[in-house]
mmCIF file of C-alpha atoms in Angstrom:
data_model
loop_
_atom_site.group_PDB
_atom_site.id
_atom_site.type_symbol
_atom_site.label_atom_id
_atom_site.label_comp_id
_atom_site.label_asym_id
_atom_site.label_seq_id
_atom_site.Cartn_x
_atom_site.Cartn_y
_atom_site.Cartn_z
ATOM 1 C CA ALA A 496 0.000 0.000 0.000
ATOM 2 C CA VAL A 497 1.019 3.586 -0.590
ATOM 3 C CA ILE A 498 0.003 5.742 2.352
ATOM 4 C CA SER A 499 0.256 9.526 2.276
ATOM 5 C CA LEU A 500 -1.143 12.277 4.475
ATOM 6 C CA GLY A 501 -2.893 9.715 6.663
ATOM 7 C CA GLY A 502 -4.740 7.965 3.838
ATOM 8 C CA ILE A 503 -4.365 5.010 1.511
ATOM 9 C CA VAL A 504 -3.464 6.275 -1.972
ATOM 10 C CA ALA A 505 -3.089 2.914 -3.732
ATOM 11 C CA ALA A 506 -3.200 -0.641 -2.435
ATOM 12 C CA ARG A 507 -3.297 -4.249 -3.510
ATOM 13 C CA SER A 508 -4.008 -7.225 -1.302
ATOM 14 C CA LEU A 509 -2.658 -10.673 -2.103
ATOM 15 C CA ARG A 510 -3.348 -14.033 -0.563
ATOM 16 C CA ILE A 511 0.327 -14.866 -0.747
ATOM 17 C CA ALA A 512 2.283 -15.124 2.464
ATOM 18 C CA GLY A 513 4.627 -17.531 4.179
ATOM 19 C CA ASP A 514 2.028 -20.305 4.270
ATOM 20 C CA ARG A 515 1.541 -20.061 0.507
ATOM 21 C CA LEU A 516 5.294 -20.252 -0.111
ATOM 22 C CA THR A 517 5.459 -23.323 2.142
ATOM 23 C CA GLU A 518 2.610 -24.889 0.167
ATOM 24 C CA ASP A 519 4.490 -24.079 -3.071
ATOM 25 C CA ILE A 520 7.439 -26.106 -1.736
ATOM 26 C CA ARG A 521 5.202 -29.035 -0.790
ATOM 27 C CA HIS A 522 3.605 -29.005 -4.249
ATOM 28 C CA PHE A 523 7.027 -28.864 -5.957
ATOM 29 C CA SER A 524 8.222 -31.836 -3.885
ATOM 30 C CA GLN A 525 5.164 -33.865 -4.875
ATOM 31 C CA GLU A 526 5.381 -33.030 -8.579
ATOM 32 C CA GLU A 527 9.152 -33.060 -9.116
ATOM 33 C CA CYS A 528 10.403 -35.529 -6.495
ATOM 34 C CA LYS A 529 7.270 -37.648 -6.011
ATOM 35 C CA LEU A 530 7.762 -37.046 -2.299
ATOM 36 C CA LEU A 531 5.095 -35.968 0.179
ATOM 37 C CA LEU A 532 6.488 -33.496 2.709
ATOM 38 C CA GLY A 533 4.823 -32.495 5.929
ATOM 39 C CA GLU A 534 3.962 -28.834 6.382
ATOM 40 C CA ARG A 535 6.574 -28.424 9.131
ATOM 41 C CA THR A 536 9.289 -30.023 6.971
ATOM 42 C CA ALA A 537 8.500 -27.703 4.053
ATOM 43 C CA GLU A 538 8.474 -24.687 6.401
ATOM 44 C CA ASP A 539 11.852 -25.702 7.847
ATOM 45 C CA LEU A 540 13.220 -26.121 4.321
ATOM 46 C CA LYS A 541 11.981 -22.650 3.345
ATOM 47 C CA MET A 542 13.586 -21.097 6.421
ATOM 48 C CA ALA A 543 16.866 -23.002 6.035
ATOM 49 C CA ILE A 544 17.621 -22.648 2.322
ATOM 50 C CA GLY A 545 14.766 -20.656 0.784
ATOM 51 C CA SER A 546 15.650 -17.586 -1.244
ATOM 52 C CA ALA A 547 14.021 -15.371 -3.837
ATOM 53 C CA ALA A 548 17.304 -14.575 -5.598
ATOM 54 C CA LYS A 549 20.231 -16.760 -6.618
ATOM 55 C CA GLY A 550 23.048 -16.788 -4.083
ATOM 56 C CA ALA A 551 26.793 -17.048 -4.564
ATOM 57 C CA LYS A 552 26.875 -20.791 -3.931
ATOM 58 C CA THR A 553 24.445 -23.697 -4.011
ATOM 59 C CA ILE A 554 22.917 -24.702 -0.688
ATOM 60 C CA GLU A 555 21.564 -28.213 -0.183
ATOM 61 C CA SER A 556 19.367 -29.778 2.438
ATOM 62 C CA SER A 557 18.374 -33.365 3.036
ATOM 63 C CA VAL A 558 14.636 -33.875 3.608
ATOM 64 C CA ARG A 559 12.583 -36.906 4.473
ATOM 65 C CA GLY A 560 9.053 -37.596 3.394
ATOM 66 C CA ARG A 561 6.791 -40.306 2.055
ATOM 67 C CA ASP A 562 7.477 -41.640 -1.414
ATOM 68 C CA LEU A 563 4.279 -41.156 -3.421
ATOM 69 C CA VAL A 564 4.951 -44.283 -5.510
ATOM 70 C CA THR A 565 5.934 -46.819 -2.834
ATOM 71 C CA GLY A 566 4.325 -45.200 0.208
ATOM 72 C CA LEU A 567 7.574 -45.765 2.109
ATOM 73 C CA PRO A 568 9.817 -43.175 3.760
ATOM 74 C CA ARG A 569 12.453 -41.669 1.470
ATOM 75 C CA GLU A 570 15.161 -39.034 1.765
ATOM 76 C CA VAL A 571 16.095 -36.602 -1.018
ATOM 77 C CA ILE A 572 18.477 -33.691 -1.444
ATOM 78 C CA ILE A 573 16.754 -30.385 -2.210
ATOM 79 C CA THR A 574 18.755 -27.330 -3.294
ATOM 80 C CA ASP A 575 18.100 -23.636 -2.854
ATOM 81 C CA ALA A 576 17.479 -23.531 -6.629
ATOM 82 C CA ASP A 577 14.689 -26.118 -6.204
ATOM 83 C CA VAL A 578 13.066 -24.064 -3.445
ATOM 84 C CA ARG A 579 13.451 -20.877 -5.493
ATOM 85 C CA GLU A 580 11.812 -22.586 -8.487
ATOM 86 C CA ALA A 581 8.980 -23.797 -6.252
ATOM 87 C CA MET A 582 8.272 -20.272 -4.993
ATOM 88 C CA ALA A 583 8.973 -18.439 -8.280
ATOM 89 C CA LYS A 584 5.350 -17.948 -9.370
ATOM 90 C CA SER A 585 4.319 -16.540 -5.990
ATOM 91 C CA ILE A 586 7.383 -14.265 -5.852
ATOM 92 C CA ARG A 587 6.583 -13.023 -9.380
ATOM 93 C CA THR A 588 3.009 -12.284 -8.280
ATOM 94 C CA ILE A 589 4.289 -10.237 -5.326
ATOM 95 C CA ALA A 590 6.649 -8.283 -7.597
ATOM 96 C CA GLU A 591 3.914 -7.637 -10.185
ATOM 97 C CA ALA A 592 1.471 -6.455 -7.511
ATOM 98 C CA THR A 593 4.115 -4.100 -6.125
ATOM 99 C CA LYS A 594 4.667 -2.637 -9.587
ATOM 100 C CA GLU A 595 0.899 -2.259 -10.140
ATOM 101 C CA VAL A 596 0.530 -0.251 -6.931
ATOM 102 C CA ILE A 597 3.407 2.015 -7.947
ATOM 103 C CA GLU A 598 1.852 2.490 -11.407
ATOM 104 C CA ARG A 599 -1.425 3.648 -9.784
ATOM 105 C CA THR A 600 0.385 6.100 -7.504
ATOM 106 C CA PRO A 601 0.450 9.813 -8.441
ATOM 107 C CA PRO A 602 3.816 10.890 -9.939
ATOM 108 C CA GLU A 603 4.690 13.319 -7.134
ATOM 109 C CA LEU A 604 4.352 10.499 -4.597
ATOM 110 C CA VAL A 605 6.359 8.105 -6.786
ATOM 111 C CA ALA A 606 9.209 10.621 -6.734
ATOM 112 C CA ASP A 607 9.068 10.616 -2.928
ATOM 113 C CA ILE A 608 8.967 6.803 -2.845
ATOM 114 C CA MET A 609 11.999 6.635 -5.142
ATOM 115 C CA HIS A 610 13.842 8.891 -2.718
ATOM 116 C CA ARG A 611 12.712 7.224 0.544
ATOM 117 C CA GLY A 612 12.286 3.648 -0.655
ATOM 118 C CA ILE A 613 9.729 0.924 -0.037
ATOM 119 C CA TYR A 614 9.516 -0.664 3.412
ATOM 120 C CA LEU A 615 9.234 -4.430 3.509
ATOM 121 C CA VAL A 616 7.417 -5.769 6.582
ATOM 122 C CA GLY A 617 5.984 -9.087 7.740
ATOM 123 C CA GLY A 618 7.480 -12.554 7.911
ATOM 124 C CA GLY A 619 8.039 -12.677 4.151
ATOM 125 C CA SER A 620 10.739 -10.048 4.520
ATOM 126 C CA PHE A 621 12.910 -12.758 6.117
ATOM 127 C CA LEU A 622 13.037 -14.613 2.785
ATOM 128 C CA ARG A 623 16.588 -14.137 1.568
ATOM 129 C CA GLY A 624 16.814 -12.053 -1.562
ATOM 130 C CA LEU A 625 13.187 -10.887 -1.649
ATOM 131 C CA ASP A 626 14.304 -7.304 -1.117
ATOM 132 C CA LYS A 627 16.792 -7.617 -4.005
ATOM 133 C CA VAL A 628 14.179 -9.102 -6.354
ATOM 134 C CA LEU A 629 11.694 -6.319 -5.566
ATOM 135 C CA GLU A 630 14.409 -3.687 -5.917
ATOM 136 C CA SER A 631 15.401 -5.097 -9.308
ATOM 137 C CA GLU A 632 11.783 -5.202 -10.500
ATOM 138 C CA THR A 633 10.754 -1.749 -9.251
ATOM 139 C CA LYS A 634 14.066 0.138 -9.540
ATOM 140 C CA ILE A 635 13.266 1.557 -6.085
ATOM 141 C CA PRO A 636 15.332 0.969 -2.913
ATOM 142 C CA ILE A 637 13.795 -1.664 -0.627
ATOM 143 C CA ILE A 638 14.296 -1.281 3.121
ATOM 144 C CA VAL A 639 13.613 -4.266 5.384
ATOM 145 C CA SER A 640 12.028 -3.040 8.605
ATOM 146 C CA ASP A 641 14.134 -3.384 11.771
ATOM 147 C CA ASP A 642 11.421 -5.549 13.325
ATOM 148 C CA PRO A 643 9.320 -6.780 10.392
ATOM 149 C CA LEU A 644 7.179 -9.215 12.372
ATOM 150 C CA THR A 645 5.741 -6.535 14.644
ATOM 151 C CA ALA A 646 5.833 -3.485 12.342
ATOM 152 C CA VAL A 647 2.151 -3.624 11.393
ATOM 153 C CA VAL A 648 0.877 -4.254 14.904
ATOM 154 C CA ARG A 649 3.118 -1.475 16.261
ATOM 155 C CA GLY A 650 1.643 0.869 13.653
ATOM 156 C CA CYS A 651 -1.864 -0.132 14.727
ATOM 157 C CA GLY A 652 -0.872 0.587 18.324
ATOM 158 C CA ILE A 653 0.294 4.085 17.378
ATOM 159 C CA VAL A 654 -3.041 4.737 15.655
ATOM 160 C CA LEU A 655 -5.044 3.446 18.629
ATOM 161 C CA GLU A 656 -3.075 5.598 21.070
ATOM 162 C CA ASP A 657 -3.816 8.730 19.009
ATOM 163 C CA LEU A 658 -7.174 7.847 17.465
ATOM 164 C CA ASP A 659 -8.369 11.447 17.127
ATOM 165 C CA ASN A 660 -5.462 12.377 14.849
ATOM 166 C CA PHE A 661 -5.825 9.244 12.714
ATOM 167 C CA ARG A 662 -9.637 9.064 12.514
ATOM 168 C CA GLU A 663 -9.773 10.390 8.923
ATOM 169 C CA ALA A 664 -7.363 7.696 7.763
ATOM 170 C CA LEU A 665 -9.520 4.879 9.133
ATOM 171 C CA VAL A 666 -11.882 3.013 6.829
ATOM 172 C CA GLU A 667 -15.323 2.143 8.138
ATOM 173 C CA HIS A 668 -16.605 0.214 5.108
ATOM 174 C CA GLU A 669 -14.880 -1.950 2.539
ATOM 175 C CA ASP A 670 -16.212 0.191 -0.328
ATOM 176 C CA GLU A 671 -14.083 3.091 0.966
ATOM 177 C CA LEU A 672 -10.885 1.217 0.111
ATOM 178 C CA PRO A 673 -9.065 2.020 -3.129
ATOM 179 C CA PRO A 674 -9.422 -0.628 -5.860
ATOM 180 C CA THR A 675 -7.163 -3.661 -5.479
#
């Protein structure tokens, strides 16, 4: 979202978050390796070797799951490139949505954004290389928040503590939101 003068100027909401990226990894494992991974295993894999951008060297991880052909336990080696491929469509969707929001933003605000950058918040900001991918796609500096997991809730707390000054920025009905 682009927020200016206490209001939402342009926004886009996606149903892509950490859980979706984890599901992308599980789906990739089933299709490419014929291996069923548990949700926790896929999440651990994402956290350990997941990245949105290619790194300097290949990272591998051994994972265990159930072979979809035999039904027996099996272990395979998954690389960071495999995980990146698994998440590529979702990462592309995030990048495209970011560009769409910027395209719908008035030029004078885009100039300010280019100067100040885009702040990346939430658990997804921990995905290695996501900031670099977004920066490459938008040509705008990406800044990962100091505490990305609590940034949104801290912002809500600031609004609640000073409700009178933020009242105009609050939306009472969904139809007041800008198009997504």
